[in-house]
Coordinates of C-alpha atoms and ligand atoms in Angstrom, one line a residue:
X1 CA 0.1 0.1 0.0
X2 CA 2.9 2.3 0.8
X3 CA 4.5 1.7 -2.6
X4 CA 1.9 3.8 -4.3
X5 CA 2.1 7.5 -4.5
X6 CA -0.5 9.2 -6.7
X7 CA -0.8 12.8 -6.3
X8 CA -4.0 14.4 -4.9
X9 CA -6.1 15.2 -7.8
X10 CA -7.7 18.0 -5.3
X11 CA -11.2 18.0 -6.6
X12 CA -13.1 20.8 -4.9
X13 CA -15.7 18.8 -3.0
X14 CA -18.0 21.3 -1.8
X15 CA -20.8 21.5 -4.1
X16 CA -20.2 18.3 -5.5
X17 CA -21.2 16.8 -2.3
X18 CA -24.9 17.9 -2.4
X19 CA -25.2 16.7 -6.0
X20 CA -23.7 13.4 -5.0
X21 CA -26.2 13.0 -2.1
X22 CA -29.1 13.8 -4.3
X23 CA -27.9 11.3 -6.5
X24 CA -27.6 8.8 -4.0
X25 CA -30.9 9.4 -2.5
X26 CA -32.6 8.4 -5.8
X27 CA -30.4 5.3 -5.8
X28 CA -31.7 4.2 -2.5
X29 CA -35.3 4.3 -3.8
X30 CA -36.4 0.6 -2.7
X31 CA -38.1 -1.5 -5.3
X32 CA -40.2 -4.6 -4.2
X33 CA -38.2 -7.5 -4.2
X34 CA -38.9 -9.2 -7.6
X35 CA -36.5 -12.4 -7.1
X36 CA -37.8 -13.6 -4.1
X37 CA -41.5 -12.9 -2.8
X38 CA -40.8 -14.7 0.5
X39 CA -38.0 -12.5 1.5
X40 CA -38.7 -9.9 4.1
X41 CA -36.7 -7.8 6.4
X42 CA -37.5 -5.4 9.3
X43 CA -37.1 -1.7 9.0
X44 CA -36.0 1.0 11.5
X45 CA -35.4 4.6 11.8
X46 CA -33.4 6.1 14.8
X47 CA -33.6 9.7 15.6
X48 CA -31.3 10.3 18.6
X49 CA -30.5 13.5 20.6
X50 CA -27.3 12.7 22.8
X51 CA -25.1 14.6 25.0
X52 CA -21.6 13.4 26.0
X53 CA -20.3 14.9 29.2
X54 CA -16.5 14.9 28.6
X55 CA -15.4 15.0 32.0
X56 CA -17.6 12.1 33.4
X57 CA -17.6 10.3 30.1
X58 CA -21.4 9.7 30.4
X59 CA -23.6 9.6 27.5
X60 CA -27.2 10.6 28.1
X61 CA -29.7 10.4 25.2
X62 CA -33.2 9.9 24.1
X63 CA -34.1 7.9 21.0
X64 CA -37.3 8.2 18.6
X65 CA -37.5 4.9 16.9
X66 CA -40.0 3.9 14.3
X67 CA -40.0 0.2 13.8
X68 CA -41.9 -1.6 11.1
X69 CA -42.5 -5.3 11.5
X70 CA -42.5 -6.4 7.9
X71 CA -42.4 -10.2 9.2
X72 CA -45.5 -12.5 8.9
X73 CA -45.0 -12.9 12.8
X74 CA -46.8 -11.3 15.8
X75 CA -44.0 -9.9 17.9
X76 CA -44.9 -9.8 21.7
X77 CA -41.4 -8.9 22.8
X78 CA -38.5 -6.8 21.4
X79 CA -34.8 -6.8 22.2
X80 CA -32.0 -4.3 22.3
X81 CA -28.3 -4.6 22.5
X82 CA -26.6 -3.0 25.6
X83 CA -23.0 -3.5 24.5
X84 CA -21.3 -1.4 27.0
X85 CA -22.4 -3.6 29.7
X86 CA -20.0 -6.3 28.8
X87 CA -17.2 -3.9 29.7
X88 CA -17.0 -4.6 33.6
X89 CA -15.4 -7.2 35.7
X90 CA -17.4 -10.4 36.1
X91 CA -19.2 -10.1 32.7
X92 CA -19.9 -12.8 30.2
X93 CA -17.1 -11.0 28.1
X94 CA -14.8 -11.0 30.8
X95 CA -15.2 -14.9 31.6
X96 CA -14.8 -15.4 28.0
X97 CA -11.6 -13.5 27.7
X98 CA -10.3 -15.0 30.9
X99 CA -11.0 -18.3 29.8
X100 CA -8.7 -18.0 26.7
X101 CA -5.9 -15.8 28.3
X102 CA -3.8 -18.6 29.3
X103 CA -5.0 -21.3 26.9
X104 CA -2.1 -22.6 24.8
X105 CA -2.8 -23.1 21.0
X106 CA 0.4 -23.7 19.5
X107 CA 4.2 -23.0 19.6
X108 CA 6.0 -20.3 17.8
X109 CA 9.3 -20.6 15.9
X110 CA 11.3 -20.8 19.0
X111 CA 9.2 -23.5 20.8
X112 CA 7.4 -21.0 23.0
X113 CA 3.8 -21.2 24.0
X114 CA 1.4 -19.0 22.0
X115 CA -1.8 -18.5 24.2
X116 CA -5.3 -17.7 22.6
X117 CA -5.5 -14.3 24.2
X118 CA -6.9 -11.8 21.7
X119 CA -4.0 -9.4 21.9
X120 CA -6.1 -6.5 20.5
X121 CA -7.6 -6.4 24.2
X122 CA -5.5 -3.7 25.4
X123 CA -6.4 -3.8 29.0
X124 CA -7.5 -6.8 31.1
X125 CA -11.1 -6.3 32.3
X126 CA -10.4 -7.6 35.8
X127 CA -7.9 -4.6 36.0
X128 CA -10.6 -2.0 35.3
X129 CA -10.2 0.8 38.0
X130 CA -13.3 2.6 39.1
X131 CA -14.9 4.8 36.6
X132 CA -13.2 2.9 33.7
X133 CA -15.8 0.2 33.3
X134 CA -18.6 0.6 30.7
X135 CA -22.5 0.5 31.4
X136 CA -25.6 1.2 29.2
X137 CA -29.0 1.3 30.7
X138 CA -32.4 2.5 29.3
X139 CA -34.5 3.9 32.0
X140 CA -37.8 4.4 30.1
X141 CA -39.1 2.8 26.9
X142 CA -42.3 3.8 25.8
X143 CA -44.4 2.1 22.9
X144 CA -46.9 4.3 21.0
X145 CA -46.9 6.6 24.2
X146 CA -47.3 3.6 26.6
X147 CA -44.8 2.6 29.1
X148 CA -43.3 -0.9 28.5
X149 CA -41.8 -3.5 30.9
X150 CA -38.0 -4.2 30.8
X151 CA -35.6 -6.7 32.0
X152 CA -32.1 -6.3 31.5
X153 CA -30.0 -9.6 30.6
X154 CA -26.5 -7.8 30.9
X155 CA -26.1 -7.1 27.2
X156 CA -29.4 -7.6 26.2
X157 CA -32.6 -5.7 27.0
X158 CA -35.8 -7.6 26.8
X159 CA -38.9 -5.5 26.5
X160 CA -42.1 -7.3 27.1
X161 CA -44.6 -5.6 25.1
X162 CA -48.4 -4.8 26.5
X163 CA -49.8 -5.1 23.0
X164 CA -48.0 -7.1 20.4
X165 CA -46.7 -5.8 17.1
X166 CA -48.8 -7.2 14.2
X167 CA -47.4 -8.2 10.7
X168 CA -47.1 -4.9 8.7
X169 CA -47.4 -2.7 11.6
X170 CA -45.2 0.3 12.3
X171 CA -44.9 1.5 16.1
X172 CA -43.2 4.4 17.5
X173 CA -40.6 3.8 20.5
X174 CA -39.2 6.5 22.7
X175 CA -36.4 5.7 25.1
X176 CA -34.5 7.6 27.5
X177 CA -30.9 6.0 28.2
X178 CA -27.5 6.7 29.8
X179 CA -24.3 5.0 29.1
X180 CA -20.9 5.3 30.6
X181 CA -17.9 4.8 28.1
X182 CA -15.4 2.5 29.1
X183 CA -11.9 3.0 29.0
X184 CA -11.0 1.4 25.5
X185 CA -10.2 -2.3 26.0
X186 CA -11.4 -3.7 22.5
X187 CA -12.9 -1.8 19.7
X188 CA -14.9 0.9 21.4
X189 CA -14.4 3.3 24.5
X190 CA -12.5 6.2 25.5
X191 CA -8.7 7.0 25.6
X192 CA -7.1 4.6 23.4
X193 CA -3.5 3.7 23.4
X194 CA -2.8 6.3 21.0
X195 CA -4.7 9.0 23.0
X196 CA -7.8 9.4 20.8
X197 CA -10.4 10.5 23.5
X198 CA -13.4 8.9 22.2
X199 CA -14.0 5.9 19.9
X200 CA -17.5 5.0 19.9
X201 CA -19.0 2.0 18.3
X202 CA -21.9 0.0 19.3
X203 CA -22.5 2.7 22.1
X204 CA -26.2 3.2 22.0
X205 CA -29.4 0.8 22.8
X206 CA -29.3 -0.9 19.5
X207 CA -32.3 -3.1 18.3
X208 CA -31.8 -6.7 17.9
X209 CA -32.7 -7.9 14.4
X210 CA -35.7 -10.3 13.8
X211 CA -35.5 -12.4 10.6
X212 CA -36.7 -15.6 9.3
X213 CA -34.8 -17.5 12.1
X214 CA -36.3 -15.3 15.2
X215 CA -34.7 -12.8 17.2
X216 CA -30.7 -12.6 17.1
X217 CA -30.5 -11.4 20.8
X218 CA -26.7 -12.6 21.0
X219 CA -24.9 -11.8 24.3
X220 CA -22.1 -9.6 23.3
X221 CA -18.7 -11.5 24.5
X222 CA -16.4 -9.4 22.0
X223 CA -17.4 -11.0 18.7
X224 CA -19.9 -10.0 16.0
X225 CA -22.8 -7.8 15.1
X226 CA -26.0 -7.9 13.4
X227 CA -28.4 -5.0 12.9
X228 CA -31.8 -3.8 11.5
X229 CA -31.8 -2.0 8.2
X230 CA -32.6 1.6 8.5
X231 CA -32.0 5.3 8.7
X232 CA -30.1 7.1 11.4
X233 CA -30.3 10.8 12.3
X234 CA -28.0 11.6 15.4
X235 CA -27.5 14.8 17.0
X236 CA -24.8 14.8 19.4
X237 CA -23.9 17.6 21.7
X238 CA -20.6 18.1 23.4
X239 CA -17.9 20.4 24.5
X240 CA -17.5 22.8 21.7
X241 CA -13.6 22.1 21.3
X242 CA -14.1 18.4 20.1
X243 CA -13.9 17.7 16.4
X244 CA -16.0 14.7 15.2
X245 CA -16.0 12.0 12.5
X246 CA -19.0 9.7 11.9
X247 CA -20.1 6.9 9.6
X248 CA -22.6 9.2 8.1
X249 CA -23.2 12.8 6.5
X250 CA -22.7 15.8 8.4
X251 CA -25.9 17.7 8.0
X252 CA -25.1 20.9 9.4
X253 CA -21.4 21.3 7.9
X254 CA -22.2 25.0 7.4
X255 CA -22.5 25.6 11.1
X256 CA -19.5 23.3 11.9
X257 CA -17.2 24.3 9.4
X258 CA -13.6 22.3 10.0
X259 CA -13.1 20.7 6.5
X260 CA -16.9 19.7 6.3
X261 CA -18.2 22.9 4.4
X262 CA -15.1 23.4 2.4
X263 CA -11.4 22.2 2.3
X264 CA -9.2 23.5 5.1
X265 CA -11.7 25.4 6.9
X266 CA -11.6 26.1 10.6
X267 CA -13.8 24.9 13.3
X268 CA -16.5 27.7 13.5
X269 CA -16.5 29.7 16.9
X270 CA -19.6 29.4 19.1
X271 CA -20.6 31.5 22.1
X272 CA -21.9 28.3 24.2
X273 CA -19.5 26.0 25.9
X274 CA -21.2 22.9 23.9
X275 CA -22.1 22.7 20.1
X276 CA -24.3 20.1 18.3
X277 CA -23.2 18.1 15.4
X278 CA -26.1 16.6 13.4
X279 CA -25.3 13.4 11.3
X280 CA -27.5 11.7 9.0
X281 CA -27.0 8.0 7.4
X282 CA -29.6 6.4 5.3
X283 CA -30.1 2.6 4.6
X284 CA -27.5 1.3 6.9
X285 CA -27.7 -0.9 9.9
X286 CA -25.2 0.9 12.4
X287 CA -23.9 4.3 13.5
X288 CA -20.3 5.0 14.9
X289 CA -18.6 8.0 15.8
X290 CA -15.3 9.5 17.1
X291 CA -14.2 12.6 19.0
X292 CA -11.0 14.3 19.9
X293 CA -9.9 17.9 20.4
X294 CA -6.8 17.4 18.1
X295 CA -8.0 15.8 15.1
X296 CA -7.0 16.7 11.6
X297 CA -9.4 16.3 8.6
X298 CA -8.7 16.0 5.1
X299 CA -11.0 14.7 2.2
X300 CA -10.6 13.4 -1.2
X301 CA -13.2 13.2 -3.9
X302 CA -13.3 9.9 -6.1
X303 CA -14.7 10.7 -9.5
X304 CA -18.0 8.8 -9.8
X305 CA -17.5 7.8 -6.1
X306 CA -17.7 8.8 -2.5
X307 CA -16.1 11.8 -0.9
X308 CA -13.6 10.2 1.3
X309 CA -13.0 11.9 4.8
X310 CA -9.6 11.3 6.6
X311 CA -9.9 12.2 10.4
X312 CA -6.6 11.7 12.4
X313 CA -4.4 12.6 15.1
X314 CA -1.1 13.6 14.5
X315 CA 1.5 11.0 16.1
X316 CA 4.5 11.3 13.9
X317 CA 5.4 12.0 10.3
X318 CA 5.6 8.3 9.2
X319 CA 1.9 7.7 10.4
X320 CA 0.8 10.9 8.9
X321 CA 2.4 9.8 5.4
X322 CA 0.2 6.5 5.9
X323 CA -2.8 8.4 6.2
X324 CA -2.0 10.1 2.8
X325 CA -1.2 6.8 1.4
X326 CA -4.5 5.4 2.3
X327 CA -6.1 8.2 0.5
X328 CA -3.8 7.7 -2.5
X329 CA -4.4 4.0 -2.6
X330 CA -8.3 4.2 -2.1
X331 CA -8.4 6.7 -5.0
X332 CA -6.5 4.5 -7.2
X333 CA -8.4 1.2 -6.4
X334 CA -11.8 2.5 -6.5
X335 CA -12.5 1.8 -10.4
X336 CA -11.1 -1.6 -9.9
X337 CA -13.3 -2.1 -6.6
X338 CA -16.4 -0.9 -8.3
X339 CA -15.9 -3.1 -11.2
X340 CA -15.1 -6.3 -9.3
X341 CA -17.1 -5.9 -6.4
X342 CA -20.0 -3.5 -7.3
X343 CA -20.5 0.2 -6.7
X344 CA -19.9 2.1 -3.5
X345 CA -23.4 3.7 -3.4
X346 CA -23.2 5.9 0.0
X347 CA -22.1 9.6 -0.5
X348 CA -19.1 9.5 1.7
X349 CA -16.8 7.1 3.7
X350 CA -14.5 8.0 6.6
X351 CA -11.4 6.6 7.7
X352 CA -11.3 7.6 11.4
X353 CA -8.4 7.4 13.7
X354 CA -9.4 5.4 16.9
X355 CA -10.5 2.3 18.2
X356 CA -8.4 -0.7 19.2
X357 CA -7.5 -2.3 15.6
X358 CA -9.6 -2.0 12.6
X359 CA -13.2 -2.0 12.9
X360 CA -15.8 -1.7 10.1
X361 CA -18.9 0.6 10.5
X362 CA -20.5 0.8 7.0
X363 CA -19.7 4.3 5.9
X364 CA -16.5 4.4 8.2
X365 CA -14.1 2.3 9.7
X366 CA -11.6 3.2 12.8
X367 CA -8.1 2.4 12.5
X368 CA -5.2 2.3 15.0
X369 CA -2.1 4.0 13.8
X370 CA -0.2 0.7 13.8
X371 CA -3.2 -0.9 11.9
X372 CA -3.3 1.5 9.0
X373 CA -2.2 -1.2 6.6
X374 CA -6.0 -2.8 7.3
X375 CA -7.5 0.3 5.7
X376 CA -8.4 -1.3 2.3
X377 CA -9.8 -4.5 4.5
X378 CA -12.0 -2.2 6.6
X379 CA -13.4 -0.2 3.6
X380 CA -14.3 -3.7 1.7
X381 CA -16.3 -4.5 4.7
X382 CA -18.8 -1.8 3.1
X383 CA -19.4 -4.4 0.7
X384 CA -19.2 -7.7 2.9
X385 CA -20.9 -6.3 6.3
X386 CA -22.7 -3.3 5.5
X387 CA -24.1 -3.6 2.0
X388 CA -24.3 -7.4 2.0
X389 CA -25.5 -7.5 5.7
X390 CA -24.8 -11.0 6.6
X391 CA -25.5 -12.1 10.4
X392 CA -21.7 -11.8 11.4
X393 CA -22.4 -14.1 14.5
X394 CA -24.0 -17.0 12.5
X395 CA -21.8 -16.5 9.2
X396 CA -18.7 -14.6 10.3
X397 CA -17.0 -16.2 7.3
X398 CA -19.3 -14.6 4.9
X399 CA -18.2 -11.2 6.4
X400 CA -14.6 -11.6 7.2
X401 CA -13.7 -14.2 4.6
X402 CA -15.2 -12.4 1.7
X403 CA -13.8 -9.2 3.0
X404 CA -10.3 -10.8 3.3
X405 CA -10.7 -12.1 -0.1
X406 CA -11.5 -8.7 -1.4
X407 CA -9.0 -7.0 0.5
X408 CA -6.1 -9.5 -0.8
X409 CA -7.2 -9.1 -4.5
X410 CA -7.4 -5.2 -4.2
X411 CA -4.1 -5.0 -2.6
X412 CA -2.5 -7.1 -5.2
X413 CA -4.1 -4.6 -7.8
X414 CA -2.6 -1.6 -6.2
X415 CA 0.7 -3.3 -5.7
X416 CA 0.7 -5.0 -9.3
X417 CA 1.1 -8.3 -7.6
X418 CA 0.9 -11.4 -10.3
X419 CA 1.0 -14.9 -9.4
X420 CA -1.1 -16.7 -6.6
X421 CA -1.8 -13.9 -4.5
X422 CA -3.6 -15.8 -1.7
X423 CA -0.7 -18.1 -0.8
X424 CA -0.2 -16.4 2.6
X425 CA -4.0 -16.7 3.1
X426 CA -4.3 -20.5 2.1
X427 CA -1.2 -21.2 4.5
X428 CA -3.2 -19.9 7.3
X429 CA -6.1 -21.9 6.6
X430 CA -3.8 -25.1 6.3
X431 CA -2.6 -24.3 9.8
X432 CA -6.2 -24.6 10.9
X433 CA -7.0 -27.5 9.1
X434 CA -4.1 -29.7 10.5
X435 CA -4.6 -28.3 14.0
X436 CA -6.6 -30.4 16.7
X437 CA -8.3 -27.2 17.4
X438 CA -10.3 -27.1 14.1
X439 CA -14.1 -26.5 14.3
X440 CA -16.7 -26.2 11.6
X441 CA -16.6 -22.9 10.0
X442 CA -20.4 -22.9 10.5
X443 CA -19.9 -22.7 14.5
X444 CA -21.5 -19.3 15.5
X445 CA -18.9 -16.7 16.3
X446 CA -19.7 -16.6 20.0
X447 CA -19.4 -20.3 20.4
X448 CA -16.1 -21.1 18.9
X449 CA -13.9 -22.7 21.8
X450 CA -10.9 -20.8 20.9
X451 CA -10.1 -17.4 19.1
X452 CA -7.8 -19.1 17.0
X453 CA -10.6 -21.4 15.4
X454 CA -12.8 -18.4 15.2
X455 CA -10.2 -16.2 13.4
X456 CA -8.8 -18.8 11.1
X457 CA -12.2 -19.9 10.0
X458 CA -14.0 -16.6 9.6
X459 CA -11.0 -14.9 7.6
X460 CA -9.0 -17.6 6.0
X461 CA -11.3 -20.6 5.4
X462 CA -13.8 -18.0 4.4
X463 CA -11.5 -16.4 1.8
X464 CA -10.5 -20.0 0.5
X465 CA -14.2 -20.7 0.1
X466 CA -14.4 -17.9 -2.5
X467 CA -11.0 -18.5 -4.3
X468 CA -11.5 -22.3 -4.4
X469 CA -15.1 -21.6 -5.7
X470 CA -13.2 -20.0 -8.7
X471 CA -11.3 -23.2 -9.2
X472 CA -14.5 -25.2 -9.3
X473 CA -16.4 -22.8 -11.6
X474 CA -13.7 -21.1 -13.3
X475 CA -12.6 -17.7 -12.3
X476 CA -14.4 -15.6 -14.7
X477 CA -17.7 -17.2 -13.5
X478 CA -16.9 -16.8 -9.9
X479 CA -16.4 -13.0 -10.9
X480 CA -19.8 -13.1 -12.4
X481 CA -21.1 -14.6 -9.3
X482 CA -19.8 -11.9 -6.9
X483 CA -21.4 -9.2 -9.0
X484 CA -24.6 -11.1 -9.1
X485 CA -24.7 -11.7 -5.4
X486 CA -24.0 -7.9 -5.0
X487 CA -26.8 -7.0 -7.2
X488 CA -29.4 -9.3 -5.8
X489 CA -28.5 -9.2 -2.1
X490 CA -27.0 -5.7 -1.4
X491 CA -29.1 -3.9 1.5
X492 CA -30.4 -7.3 2.6
X493 CA -29.2 -10.1 4.9
X494 CA -28.0 -12.9 2.8
X495 CA -27.4 -16.2 4.1
X496 CA -25.0 -19.1 2.8
X497 CA -27.9 -20.6 1.1
X498 CA -28.7 -17.4 -0.8
X499 CA -25.0 -17.2 -1.9
X500 CA -25.0 -20.7 -3.3
X501 CA -28.2 -20.1 -4.9
X502 CA -26.7 -17.3 -6.7
X503 CA -23.8 -19.3 -7.5
X504 CA -25.7 -22.1 -8.9
X505 CA -27.6 -20.0 -11.2
X506 CA -24.7 -18.1 -12.6
X507 CA -22.5 -21.2 -13.2
X508 CA -25.2 -23.5 -14.1
X509 CA -23.5 -26.0 -11.6
X510 CA -24.9 -27.8 -8.5
X511 CA -22.7 -26.5 -5.5
X512 CA -24.6 -27.2 -2.3
X513 CA -22.3 -30.3 -1.8
X514 CA -19.1 -27.8 -1.7
X515 CA -21.0 -25.4 0.8
X516 CA -21.9 -28.5 2.9
X517 CA -18.2 -29.9 3.0
X518 CA -16.7 -26.5 3.6
X519 CA -19.0 -24.9 6.1
X520 CA -20.4 -27.9 8.0
X521 CA -17.2 -30.1 8.4
X522 CA -13.6 -30.1 9.3
X523 CA -13.0 -32.5 6.5
X524 CA -9.9 -31.6 4.1
X525 CA -8.9 -32.2 0.6
X526 CA -5.7 -34.3 -0.3
X527 CA -5.1 -35.9 -3.8
X528 CA -2.1 -37.8 -4.3
X529 CA -0.1 -38.8 -7.6
X530 CA 0.0 -42.6 -7.0
X531 CA 1.6 -44.0 -10.2
X532 CA 2.5 -43.7 -13.9
X533 CA 2.6 -46.7 -16.4
X534 CA 2.9 -47.0 -20.2
X535 CA 0.6 -48.9 -22.3
X536 CA 0.3 -49.3 -26.1
X537 CA -2.0 -45.9 -26.1
X538 CA 0.6 -43.8 -24.2
X539 CA 0.7 -43.0 -20.5
X540 CA -1.6 -43.6 -17.7
X541 CA -1.5 -41.6 -14.4
X542 CA -3.4 -43.0 -11.3
X543 CA -4.5 -40.3 -8.7
X544 CA -5.6 -41.3 -5.2
X545 CA -7.9 -39.5 -3.0
X546 CA -6.6 -39.6 0.5
X547 CA -8.6 -36.6 1.8
X548 CA -12.4 -36.8 2.7
X549 CA -13.6 -34.0 0.3
X550 CA -14.0 -35.0 -3.3
X551 CA -13.2 -32.3 -5.7
X552 CA -13.0 -31.9 -9.6
X553 CA -9.4 -32.1 -10.9
X554 CA -7.1 -30.1 -13.0
X555 CA -4.1 -32.2 -13.9
X556 CA -1.2 -30.7 -16.0
X557 CA 1.3 -32.4 -17.9
X558 CA 4.5 -30.8 -19.0
X559 CA 6.5 -32.6 -21.6
X560 CA 10.1 -32.5 -22.5
X561 CA 9.2 -30.2 -25.8
X562 CA 7.6 -27.7 -23.4
X563 CA 4.2 -28.5 -24.7
X564 CA 1.5 -28.5 -22.0
X565 CA -1.5 -30.7 -21.7
X566 CA -4.2 -30.0 -19.2
X567 CA -6.7 -32.8 -18.1
X568 CA -9.9 -31.9 -16.6
X569 CA -12.0 -34.2 -14.6
X570 CA -15.2 -32.8 -13.3
X571 CA -17.0 -34.2 -10.3
X572 CA -20.4 -35.9 -10.7
X573 CA -21.9 -34.0 -7.8
X574 CA -21.4 -30.7 -10.0
X575 CA -23.7 -31.5 -13.0
X576 CA -21.7 -29.2 -15.1
X577 CA -18.1 -28.4 -15.8
X578 CA -16.1 -25.4 -16.1
X579 CA -15.2 -23.6 -19.3
X580 CA -11.3 -23.4 -20.3
X581 CA -9.8 -20.8 -18.1
X582 CA -6.8 -20.2 -20.6
X583 CA -5.5 -21.4 -24.0
X584 CA -3.6 -24.6 -22.8
X585 CA -5.0 -27.5 -24.7
X586 CA -7.6 -29.3 -22.4
X587 CA -9.1 -32.9 -22.4
X588 CA -12.1 -33.0 -20.5
X589 CA -13.1 -36.4 -18.9
X590 CA -16.6 -37.8 -18.1
X591 CA -17.4 -36.6 -14.4
X592 CA -15.9 -38.9 -11.8
X593 CA -18.4 -40.3 -9.0
X594 CA -17.9 -38.6 -5.6
X595 CA -17.6 -41.9 -4.1
X596 CA -14.4 -42.8 -6.3
X597 CA -10.9 -42.7 -4.4
X598 CA -8.9 -43.6 -7.6
X599 CA -9.0 -41.7 -10.8
X600 CA -7.0 -42.7 -13.9
X601 CA -6.4 -40.2 -16.7
X602 CA -4.6 -41.0 -19.8
X603 CA -2.4 -39.0 -22.4
X604 CA -1.1 -40.3 -25.9
X605 CA 2.4 -38.9 -25.1
X606 CA 5.0 -41.5 -24.2
X607 CA 6.0 -41.9 -20.5
X608 CA 9.6 -40.6 -21.3
X609 CA 8.3 -37.4 -22.7
X610 CA 6.9 -36.4 -19.3
X611 CA 9.1 -34.2 -17.1
X612 CA 6.3 -32.8 -14.7
X613 CA 2.9 -33.9 -13.9
X614 CA 0.9 -31.7 -11.3
X615 CA -2.5 -31.9 -9.5
X616 CA -3.9 -28.1 -9.8
X617 CA -0.8 -26.1 -10.7
X618 CA -3.0 -23.2 -10.0
X619 CA -2.6 -23.8 -6.0
X620 CA -6.5 -22.7 -5.8
X621 CA -7.7 -26.1 -4.7
X622 CA -6.7 -26.2 -0.8
X623 CA -4.9 -29.5 -0.9
X624 CA -3.5 -29.7 2.7
X625 CA -0.5 -31.9 1.5
X626 CA 0.8 -30.3 -1.9
X627 CA 4.1 -32.2 -1.7
X628 CA 2.3 -35.5 -3.0
X629 CA 0.4 -33.4 -5.8
X630 CA 3.4 -32.9 -8.1
X631 CA 5.9 -35.4 -9.7
X632 CA 9.0 -34.1 -11.6
X633 CA 10.7 -36.9 -13.7
X634 CA 14.3 -36.9 -14.9
X635 CA 15.3 -39.1 -17.7
Ligands
ZN701 ZN1 -12.7 -7.7 8.8

């Protein structure tokens, strides 16, 4: 990323901003779902008025929530997340973190124990001093003006409704809440290690999502998020000297100034000791913000794309250069990103300095200085987390894995990398696959036994799922799947089945078998070159399947005269075959039954002509033992 140095095209953003915003509003006009009549999703609109007291670190606020029950079900209860209740000694998150703190998962290169402790936790929760813990409590909740009965279950608020919400009904809820911002231990809080005062993600009473599987009132134990699609209007009042960034558009930029109205402008003076920042975000499922008195703000406009905001605190010149590198890389990469993964339709995106490592929030991310290299990763979450809003707790791999896939691909584009760009990611998957700590990728994020199994499944096995899909369907077809998935499911909550359905339709192949093996089991792939022998017709090659997952096979012969021959053996389960991926001459076999453990292929060339034979020279098939996949012959 830092290799790229494209000069700022210095587009004047002021008036363009408004035009883009209007364009984007029309982009968001919702059409009735034509591809699936049975799909529905809840809809929410939050209007929040909040005050942050920068001396006590307490947020007091009111929410006006309009909630539409689009489900066919009558709801007699609703649930909210109160994430900040996790940041205190004795919480469920504390228990989980302490359970993994000394759990040895592997040895490092010097034979030293590596424990499962998530190093992104900057402070141990049991060490929290008074006033450093977090809390979030709702003192009153009215539904259509009537007071409702509530019960707090640590990070979940259960609201028992006096009158159920009928299918199709829209209700108004009014809450009064108070939250104490914890000292930043992980992701959200105050006074992070780089001195950023406020990094506020998951900071407000956030309604749980209800979908075809029911309520997703998952306890917060440091893992993932899932929210209701909707609009946010958030008015934040705090000390006038603070400067803010958010995952939204600033509505009163004329009053605020500070680069929001025009490049390089100062924060406008006010008479009062406090000021109010008014943010708005449409068609998202979360809202996050940061605040500090010494932030610096600059913007870049992407042609036919969003206005990028960079809001950071000066630490040193090397770090400052990185913020400009992110700007350069983002502008450079956007046309490729849009072409490969679909357009970024929101008017703005903010790279915000804060948090405890990279975390994504739809129209923004928080980055710690040391984690600037993760900027593209976090931005790609706008596709695989925000727009394609999978339930991150149930299908973390469709969020982190697909994002990691996109990140590696975009980084390779920026750095003009060729060759097998996913080698490092595959290696991490192999580490998981060979570990006794491996668990199925379909394990809910909260229920993995180790952070190791969660991380390596979500990020790397999830990435391999996508790249290996390209091995099965052909890379061009996989790329069409990526765009069709985006087209059909953006602004919705896709599940693995939804993705596979798109993949099957685009490729004309059956692929449920692949998803089942890859998601629901820890079974692995291993094909071995067993033997070669000569007969009157030429040379035969016997391949043995040692792994439990059957796969289609690409087998490449290279002969003494440099001629290459690709032998392609589809799998019976696919009910289809991929098209040639390049110009190498290819022999296509009858599909092999998935039960077969021996596959024999044949070339007309003589055995003594063969110098190399290799199963999947592209390396996209995640064969856990590649040593037995290639044979080099010396004659
Ligand atoms: Zn991520």
